[in-house]
PDB file of C-alpha atoms in Angstrom:
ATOM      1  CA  UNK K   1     143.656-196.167 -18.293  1.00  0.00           C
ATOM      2  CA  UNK K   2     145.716-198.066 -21.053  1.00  0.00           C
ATOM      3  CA  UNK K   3     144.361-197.566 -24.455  1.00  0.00           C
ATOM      4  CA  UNK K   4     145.223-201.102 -25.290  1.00  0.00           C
ATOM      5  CA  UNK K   5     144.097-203.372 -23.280  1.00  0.00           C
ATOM      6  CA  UNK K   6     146.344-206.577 -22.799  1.00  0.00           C
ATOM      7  CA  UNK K   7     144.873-210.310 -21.669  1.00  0.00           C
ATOM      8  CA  UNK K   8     146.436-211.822 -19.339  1.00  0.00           C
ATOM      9  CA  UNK K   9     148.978-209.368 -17.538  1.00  0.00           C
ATOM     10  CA  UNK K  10     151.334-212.982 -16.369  1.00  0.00           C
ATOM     11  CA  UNK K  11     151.177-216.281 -17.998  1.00  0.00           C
ATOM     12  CA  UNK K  12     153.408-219.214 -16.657  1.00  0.00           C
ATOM     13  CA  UNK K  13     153.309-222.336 -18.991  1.00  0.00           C
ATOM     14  CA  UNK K  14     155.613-225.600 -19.273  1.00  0.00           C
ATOM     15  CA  UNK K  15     157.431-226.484 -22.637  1.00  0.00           C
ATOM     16  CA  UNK K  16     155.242-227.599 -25.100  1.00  0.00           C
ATOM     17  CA  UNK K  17     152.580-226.253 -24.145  1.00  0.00           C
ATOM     18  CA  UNK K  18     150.067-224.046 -25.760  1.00  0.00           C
ATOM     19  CA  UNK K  19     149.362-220.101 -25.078  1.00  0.00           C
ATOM     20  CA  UNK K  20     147.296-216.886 -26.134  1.00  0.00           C
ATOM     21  CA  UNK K  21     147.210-213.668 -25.580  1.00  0.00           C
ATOM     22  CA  UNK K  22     144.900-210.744 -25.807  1.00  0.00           C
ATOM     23  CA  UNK K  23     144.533-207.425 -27.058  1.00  0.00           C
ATOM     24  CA  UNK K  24     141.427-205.191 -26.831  1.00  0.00           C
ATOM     25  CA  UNK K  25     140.480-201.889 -27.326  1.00  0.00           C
ATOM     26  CA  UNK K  26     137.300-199.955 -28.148  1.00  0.00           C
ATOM     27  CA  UNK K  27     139.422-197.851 -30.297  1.00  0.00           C
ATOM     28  CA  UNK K  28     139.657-198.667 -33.976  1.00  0.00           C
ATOM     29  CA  UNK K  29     143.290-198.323 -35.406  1.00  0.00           C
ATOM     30  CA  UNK K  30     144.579-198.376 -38.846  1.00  0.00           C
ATOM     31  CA  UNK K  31     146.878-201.658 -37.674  1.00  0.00           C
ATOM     32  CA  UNK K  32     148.307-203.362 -35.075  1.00  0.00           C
ATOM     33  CA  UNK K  33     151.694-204.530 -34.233  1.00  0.00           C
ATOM     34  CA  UNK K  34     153.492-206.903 -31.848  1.00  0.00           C
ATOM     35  CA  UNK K  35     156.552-206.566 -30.155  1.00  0.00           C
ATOM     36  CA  UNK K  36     158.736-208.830 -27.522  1.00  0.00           C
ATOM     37  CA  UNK K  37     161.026-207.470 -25.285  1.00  0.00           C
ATOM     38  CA  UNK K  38     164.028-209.318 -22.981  1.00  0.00           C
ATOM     39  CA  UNK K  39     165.381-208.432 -19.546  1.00  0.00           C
ATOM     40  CA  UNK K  40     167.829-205.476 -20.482  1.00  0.00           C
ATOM     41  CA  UNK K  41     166.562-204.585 -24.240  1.00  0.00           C
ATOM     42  CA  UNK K  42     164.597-202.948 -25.675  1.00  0.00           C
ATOM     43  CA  UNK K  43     161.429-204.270 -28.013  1.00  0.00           C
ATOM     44  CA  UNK K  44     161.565-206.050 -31.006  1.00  0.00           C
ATOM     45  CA  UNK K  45     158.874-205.989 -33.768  1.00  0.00           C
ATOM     46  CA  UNK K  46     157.574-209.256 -34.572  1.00  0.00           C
ATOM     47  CA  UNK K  47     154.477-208.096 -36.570  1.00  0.00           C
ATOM     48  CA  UNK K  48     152.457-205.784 -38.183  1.00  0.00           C
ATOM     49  CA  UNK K  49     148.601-206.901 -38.704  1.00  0.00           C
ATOM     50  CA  UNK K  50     146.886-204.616 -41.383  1.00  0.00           C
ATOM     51  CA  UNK K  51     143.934-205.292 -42.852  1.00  0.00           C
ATOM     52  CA  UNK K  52     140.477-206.541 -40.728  1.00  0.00           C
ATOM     53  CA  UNK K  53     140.218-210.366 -40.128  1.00  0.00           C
ATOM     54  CA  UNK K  54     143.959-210.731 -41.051  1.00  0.00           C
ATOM     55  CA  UNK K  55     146.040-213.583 -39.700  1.00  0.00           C
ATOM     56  CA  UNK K  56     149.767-213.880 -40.056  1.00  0.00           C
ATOM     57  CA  UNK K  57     151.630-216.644 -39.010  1.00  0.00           C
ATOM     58  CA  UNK K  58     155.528-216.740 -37.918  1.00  0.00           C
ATOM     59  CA  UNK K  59     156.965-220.021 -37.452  1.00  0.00           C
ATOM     60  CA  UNK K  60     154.817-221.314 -34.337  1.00  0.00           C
ATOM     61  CA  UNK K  61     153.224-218.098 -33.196  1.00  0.00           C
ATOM     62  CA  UNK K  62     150.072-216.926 -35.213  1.00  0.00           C
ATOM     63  CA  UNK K  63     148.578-213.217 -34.975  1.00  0.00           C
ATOM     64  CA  UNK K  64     145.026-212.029 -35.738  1.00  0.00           C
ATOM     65  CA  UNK K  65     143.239-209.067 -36.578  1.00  0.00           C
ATOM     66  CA  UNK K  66     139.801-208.762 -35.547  1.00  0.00           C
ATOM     67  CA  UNK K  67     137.366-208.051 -38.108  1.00  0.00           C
ATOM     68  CA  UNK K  68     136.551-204.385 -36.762  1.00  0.00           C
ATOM     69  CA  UNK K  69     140.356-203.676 -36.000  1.00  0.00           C
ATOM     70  CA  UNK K  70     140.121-202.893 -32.521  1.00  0.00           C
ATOM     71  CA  UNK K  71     141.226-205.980 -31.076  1.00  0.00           C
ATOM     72  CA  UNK K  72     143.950-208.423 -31.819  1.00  0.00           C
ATOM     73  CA  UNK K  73     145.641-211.969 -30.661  1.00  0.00           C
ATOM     74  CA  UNK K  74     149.172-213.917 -30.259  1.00  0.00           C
ATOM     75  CA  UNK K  75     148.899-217.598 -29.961  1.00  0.00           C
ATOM     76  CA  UNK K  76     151.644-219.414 -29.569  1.00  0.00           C
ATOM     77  CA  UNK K  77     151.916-223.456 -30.089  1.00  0.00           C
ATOM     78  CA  UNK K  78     154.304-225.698 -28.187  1.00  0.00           C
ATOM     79  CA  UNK K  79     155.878-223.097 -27.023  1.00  0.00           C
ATOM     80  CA  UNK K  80     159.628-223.137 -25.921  1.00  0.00           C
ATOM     81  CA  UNK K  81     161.747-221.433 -23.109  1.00  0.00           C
ATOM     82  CA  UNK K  82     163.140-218.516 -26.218  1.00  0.00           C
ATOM     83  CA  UNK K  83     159.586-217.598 -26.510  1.00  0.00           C
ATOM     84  CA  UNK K  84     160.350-216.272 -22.740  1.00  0.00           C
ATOM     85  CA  UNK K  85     159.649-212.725 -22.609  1.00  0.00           C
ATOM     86  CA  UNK K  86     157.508-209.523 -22.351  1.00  0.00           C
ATOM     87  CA  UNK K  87     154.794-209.586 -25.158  1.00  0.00           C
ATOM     88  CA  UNK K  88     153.718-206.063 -26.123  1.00  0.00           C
ATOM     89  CA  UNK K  89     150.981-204.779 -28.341  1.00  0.00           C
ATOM     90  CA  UNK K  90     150.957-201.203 -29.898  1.00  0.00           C
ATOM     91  CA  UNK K  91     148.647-199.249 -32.683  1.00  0.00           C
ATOM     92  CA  UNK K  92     148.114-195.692 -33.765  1.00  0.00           C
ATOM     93  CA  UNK K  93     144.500-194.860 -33.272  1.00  0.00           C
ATOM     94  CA  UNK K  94     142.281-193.484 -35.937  1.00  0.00           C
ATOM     95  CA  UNK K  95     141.448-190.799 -34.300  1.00  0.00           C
ATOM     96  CA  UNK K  96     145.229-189.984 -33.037  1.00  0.00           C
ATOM     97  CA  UNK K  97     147.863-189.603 -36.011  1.00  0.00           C
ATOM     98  CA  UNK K  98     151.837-190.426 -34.896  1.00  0.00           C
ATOM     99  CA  UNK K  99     150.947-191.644 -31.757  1.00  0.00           C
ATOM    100  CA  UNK K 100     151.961-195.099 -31.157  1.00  0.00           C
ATOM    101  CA  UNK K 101     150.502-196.519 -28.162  1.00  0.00           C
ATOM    102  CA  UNK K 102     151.129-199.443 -26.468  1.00  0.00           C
ATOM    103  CA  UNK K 103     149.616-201.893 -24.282  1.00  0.00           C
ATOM    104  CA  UNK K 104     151.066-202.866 -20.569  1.00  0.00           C
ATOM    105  CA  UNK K 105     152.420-206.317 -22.253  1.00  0.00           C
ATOM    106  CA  UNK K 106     151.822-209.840 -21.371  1.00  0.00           C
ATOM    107  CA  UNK K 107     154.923-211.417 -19.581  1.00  0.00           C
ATOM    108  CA  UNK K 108     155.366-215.277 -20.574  1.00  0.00           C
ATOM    109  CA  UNK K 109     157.426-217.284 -19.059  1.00  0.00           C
ATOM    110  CA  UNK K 110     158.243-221.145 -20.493  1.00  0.00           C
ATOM    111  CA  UNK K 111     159.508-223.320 -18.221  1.00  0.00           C
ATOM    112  CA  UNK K 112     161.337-226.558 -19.740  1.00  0.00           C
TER     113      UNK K 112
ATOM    114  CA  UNK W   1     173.348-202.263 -40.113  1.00  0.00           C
ATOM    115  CA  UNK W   2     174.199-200.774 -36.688  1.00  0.00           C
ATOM    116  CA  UNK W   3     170.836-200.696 -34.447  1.00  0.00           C
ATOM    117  CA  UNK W   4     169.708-197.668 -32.228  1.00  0.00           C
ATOM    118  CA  UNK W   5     172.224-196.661 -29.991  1.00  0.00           C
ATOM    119  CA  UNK W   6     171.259-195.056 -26.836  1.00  0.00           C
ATOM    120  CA  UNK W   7     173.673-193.390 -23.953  1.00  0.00           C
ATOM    121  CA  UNK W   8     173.894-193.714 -21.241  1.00  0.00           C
ATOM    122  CA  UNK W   9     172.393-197.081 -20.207  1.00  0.00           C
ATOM    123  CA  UNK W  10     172.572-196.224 -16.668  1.00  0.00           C
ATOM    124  CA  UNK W  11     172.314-193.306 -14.621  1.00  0.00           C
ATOM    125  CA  UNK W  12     171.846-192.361 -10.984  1.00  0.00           C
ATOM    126  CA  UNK W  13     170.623-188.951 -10.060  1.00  0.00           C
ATOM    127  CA  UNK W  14     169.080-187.007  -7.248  1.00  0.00           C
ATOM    128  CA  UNK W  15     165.657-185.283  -7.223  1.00  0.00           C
ATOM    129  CA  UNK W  16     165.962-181.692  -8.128  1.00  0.00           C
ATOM    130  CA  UNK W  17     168.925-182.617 -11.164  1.00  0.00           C
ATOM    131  CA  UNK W  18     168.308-182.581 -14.350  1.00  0.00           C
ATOM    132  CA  UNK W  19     169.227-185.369 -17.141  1.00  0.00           C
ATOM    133  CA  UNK W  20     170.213-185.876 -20.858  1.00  0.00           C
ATOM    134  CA  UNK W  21     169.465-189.170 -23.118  1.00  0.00           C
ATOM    135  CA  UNK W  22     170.633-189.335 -26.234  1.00  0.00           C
ATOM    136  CA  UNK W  23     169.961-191.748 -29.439  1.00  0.00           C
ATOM    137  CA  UNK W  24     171.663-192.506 -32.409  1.00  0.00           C
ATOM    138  CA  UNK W  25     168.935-193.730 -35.053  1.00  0.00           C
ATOM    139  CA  UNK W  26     169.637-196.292 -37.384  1.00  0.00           C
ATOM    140  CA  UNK W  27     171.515-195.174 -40.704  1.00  0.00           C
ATOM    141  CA  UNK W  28     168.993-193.044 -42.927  1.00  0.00           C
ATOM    142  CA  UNK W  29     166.393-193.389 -40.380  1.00  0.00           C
ATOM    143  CA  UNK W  30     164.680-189.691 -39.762  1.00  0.00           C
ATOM    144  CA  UNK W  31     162.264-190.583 -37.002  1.00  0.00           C
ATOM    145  CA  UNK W  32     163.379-190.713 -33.475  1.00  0.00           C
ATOM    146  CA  UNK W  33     160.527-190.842 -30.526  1.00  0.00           C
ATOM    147  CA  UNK W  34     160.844-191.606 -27.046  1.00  0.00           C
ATOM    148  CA  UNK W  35     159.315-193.931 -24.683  1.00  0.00           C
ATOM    149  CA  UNK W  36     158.956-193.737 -21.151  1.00  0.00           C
ATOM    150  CA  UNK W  37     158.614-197.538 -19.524  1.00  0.00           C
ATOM    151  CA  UNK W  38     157.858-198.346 -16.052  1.00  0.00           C
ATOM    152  CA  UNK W  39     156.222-201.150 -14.346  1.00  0.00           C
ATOM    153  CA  UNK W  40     152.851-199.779 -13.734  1.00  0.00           C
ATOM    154  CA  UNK W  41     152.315-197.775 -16.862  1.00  0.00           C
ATOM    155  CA  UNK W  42     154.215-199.596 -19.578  1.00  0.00           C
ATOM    156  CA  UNK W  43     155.541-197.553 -22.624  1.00  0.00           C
ATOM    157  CA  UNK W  44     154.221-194.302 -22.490  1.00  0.00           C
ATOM    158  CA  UNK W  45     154.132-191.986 -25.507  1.00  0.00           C
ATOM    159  CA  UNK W  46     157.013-188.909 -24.922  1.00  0.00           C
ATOM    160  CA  UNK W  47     157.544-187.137 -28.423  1.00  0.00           C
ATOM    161  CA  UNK W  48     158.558-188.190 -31.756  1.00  0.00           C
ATOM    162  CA  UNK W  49     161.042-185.995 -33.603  1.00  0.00           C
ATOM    163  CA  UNK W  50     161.145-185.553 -37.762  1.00  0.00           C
ATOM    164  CA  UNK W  51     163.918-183.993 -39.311  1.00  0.00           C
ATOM    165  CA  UNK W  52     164.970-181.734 -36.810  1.00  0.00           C
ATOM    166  CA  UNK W  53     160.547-180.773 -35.810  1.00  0.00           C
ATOM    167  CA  UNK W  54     158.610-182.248 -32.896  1.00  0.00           C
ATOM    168  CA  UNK W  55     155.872-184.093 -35.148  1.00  0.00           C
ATOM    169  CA  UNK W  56     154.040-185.054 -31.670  1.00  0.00           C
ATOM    170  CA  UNK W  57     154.214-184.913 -28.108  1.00  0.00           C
ATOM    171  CA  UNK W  58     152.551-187.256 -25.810  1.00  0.00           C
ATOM    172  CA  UNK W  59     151.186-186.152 -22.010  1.00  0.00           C
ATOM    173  CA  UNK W  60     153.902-185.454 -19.939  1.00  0.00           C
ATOM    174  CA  UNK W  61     154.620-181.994 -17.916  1.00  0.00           C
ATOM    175  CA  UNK W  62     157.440-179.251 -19.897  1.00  0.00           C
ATOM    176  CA  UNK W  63     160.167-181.021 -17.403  1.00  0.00           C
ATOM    177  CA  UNK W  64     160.486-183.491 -20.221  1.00  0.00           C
ATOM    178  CA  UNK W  65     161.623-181.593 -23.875  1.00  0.00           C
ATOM    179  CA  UNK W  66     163.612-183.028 -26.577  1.00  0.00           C
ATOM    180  CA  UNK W  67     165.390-181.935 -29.660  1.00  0.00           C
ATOM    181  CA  UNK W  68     166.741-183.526 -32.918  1.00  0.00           C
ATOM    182  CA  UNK W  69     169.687-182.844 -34.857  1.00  0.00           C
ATOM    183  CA  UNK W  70     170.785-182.325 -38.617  1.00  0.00           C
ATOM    184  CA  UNK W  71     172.053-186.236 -38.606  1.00  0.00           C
ATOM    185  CA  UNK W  72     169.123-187.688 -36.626  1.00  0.00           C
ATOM    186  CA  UNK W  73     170.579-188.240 -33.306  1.00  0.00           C
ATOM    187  CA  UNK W  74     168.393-187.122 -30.997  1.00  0.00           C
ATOM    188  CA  UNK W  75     168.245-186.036 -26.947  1.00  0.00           C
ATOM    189  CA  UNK W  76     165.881-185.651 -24.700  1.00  0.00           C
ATOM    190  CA  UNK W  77     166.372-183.949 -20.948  1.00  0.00           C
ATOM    191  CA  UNK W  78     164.280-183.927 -17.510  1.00  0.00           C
ATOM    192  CA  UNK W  79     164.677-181.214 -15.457  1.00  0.00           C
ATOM    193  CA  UNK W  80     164.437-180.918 -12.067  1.00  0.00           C
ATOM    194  CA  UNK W  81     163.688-184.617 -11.720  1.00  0.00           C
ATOM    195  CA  UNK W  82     160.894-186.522  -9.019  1.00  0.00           C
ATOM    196  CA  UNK W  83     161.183-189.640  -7.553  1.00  0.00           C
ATOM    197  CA  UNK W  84     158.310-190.885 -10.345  1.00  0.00           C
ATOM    198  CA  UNK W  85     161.373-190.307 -13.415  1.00  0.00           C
ATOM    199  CA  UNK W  86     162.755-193.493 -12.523  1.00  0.00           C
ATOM    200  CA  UNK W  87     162.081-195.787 -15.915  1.00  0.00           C
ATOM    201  CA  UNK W  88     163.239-197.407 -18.622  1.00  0.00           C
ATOM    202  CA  UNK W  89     163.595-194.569 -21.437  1.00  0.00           C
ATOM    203  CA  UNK W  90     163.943-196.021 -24.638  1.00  0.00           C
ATOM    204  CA  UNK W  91     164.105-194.672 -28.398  1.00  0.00           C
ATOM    205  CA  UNK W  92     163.244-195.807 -31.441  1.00  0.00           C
ATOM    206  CA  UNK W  93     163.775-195.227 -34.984  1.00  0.00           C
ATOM    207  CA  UNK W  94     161.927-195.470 -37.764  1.00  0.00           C
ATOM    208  CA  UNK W  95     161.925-194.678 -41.411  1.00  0.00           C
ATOM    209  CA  UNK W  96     158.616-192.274 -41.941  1.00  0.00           C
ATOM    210  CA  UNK W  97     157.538-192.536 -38.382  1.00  0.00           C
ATOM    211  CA  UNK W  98     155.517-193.795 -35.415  1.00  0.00           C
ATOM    212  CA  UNK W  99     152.091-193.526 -37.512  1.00  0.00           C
ATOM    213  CA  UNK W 100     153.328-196.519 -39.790  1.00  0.00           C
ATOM    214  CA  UNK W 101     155.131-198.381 -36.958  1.00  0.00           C
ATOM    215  CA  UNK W 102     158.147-200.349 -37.860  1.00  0.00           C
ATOM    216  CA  UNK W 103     159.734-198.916 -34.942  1.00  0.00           C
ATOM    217  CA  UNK W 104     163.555-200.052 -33.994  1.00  0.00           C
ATOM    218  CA  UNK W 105     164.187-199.600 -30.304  1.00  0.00           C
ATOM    219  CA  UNK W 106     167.505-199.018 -28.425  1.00  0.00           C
ATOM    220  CA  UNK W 107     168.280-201.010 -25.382  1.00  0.00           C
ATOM    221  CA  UNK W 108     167.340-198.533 -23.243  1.00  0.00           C
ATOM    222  CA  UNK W 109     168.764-195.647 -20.850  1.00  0.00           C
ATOM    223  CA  UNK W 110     167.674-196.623 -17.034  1.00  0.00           C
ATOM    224  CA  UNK W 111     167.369-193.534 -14.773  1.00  0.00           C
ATOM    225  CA  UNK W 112     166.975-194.022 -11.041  1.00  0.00           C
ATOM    226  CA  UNK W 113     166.077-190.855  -8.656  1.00  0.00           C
ATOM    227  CA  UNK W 114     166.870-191.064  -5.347  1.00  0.00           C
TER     228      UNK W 114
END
């Protein structure tokens, strides 16, 4: 059983379009992050959500932090085929010092 | 700045071998930990090494160990390796380590057991 639960596990959309994905946990953690990973590499942090409530935005994709910090989102608008890729989210648990979890990922694929 | 550096990238081995990963953490980077991916399970938790001490360990059997050296570069071995090895192994490096995130990852070593 993941720790981090991730909405929807495959999400197929055309350019342009719009897209989120989901995060949940029953866990609390002290903040969240998102990462992408392409075929062949390894992740890449896009963003670290901190505080309850928070939302960051990064060009056209736009993160929140639920108000009890135990579930987050990644909402992407018009998205384009570079946004292609595996979308993972990860958080230490309150309860669980050092260990960085992560959740299965969302793969998105954009289709021009 | 050069990025994690992992070796190999791909390996083939046989069940019963054993196997060595290493990573080369980013420049002044003292955190290395270790990820196990695979299809079903995602990234899964190894260890994460601190200047030269195993600061955690995540749940996997003694086949898997690790160890850290004076300059960061890190290794980790399987031994006597099951079918169920075969993943994406990837390490990441971090400043003060995986409780504040920031992690850098490598590309990767792939291990297949036959």
């Amino acid at each position: 059983t993941q720790l981090l639960e991730q909405s929807p596990q495959f999400l197929s959309i055309q350019e342009g379009e719009n897209l989120t994905v989901y995060c949940n946990s029953s866990s609390v953690f002290s903040s969240l992050q998102w990462y992408r990973q392409e075929p062949g590499e390894g992740p890449v942090l896009l963003v670290t959500v901190v505080t309850g409530g928070e939302v960051k935005k990064l060009k056209r994709l736009t993160f929140q932090f639920g108000d009890a910090r135990k579930d987050s989102s990644l909402h992407i608008t018009a998205a384009q085929p570079g946004d292609t890729g595996l979308y993972l989210c990860a958080g230490v648990p309150t309860d669980s010092w050092g260990k960085l979890q992560f959740g299965a990922g969302t793969q998105v694929v954009v289709t021009p | 700045k050069a990025g994690v550096t992992q070796t190999p990238r791909y390996l083939i081995k046989t069940r019963g071998q054993q196997v060595t990963l290493s990573c080369s953490p980013i420049s002044g980077h003292r955190s290395v930990s270790w990820y196990q991916q695979t299809p079903g399970q995602g990234l899964q938790f190894l260890f994460e090494y601190f200047s030269e001490t195993q600061r955690n360990k995540g749940n996997f059997p003694g086949r898997f160990s690790g160890r850290q050296f004076s300059n960061s570069r890190s290794e980790m071995n399987v031994s006597t390796l099951e079918l169920g090895d075969s993943a994406l192994y990837l390490c990441a490096s971090s400043k003060s380590g995986t409780n504040t995130g920031e992690l850098f990852f490598g590309e990767g070593s792939r291990l297949t057991v036959l």
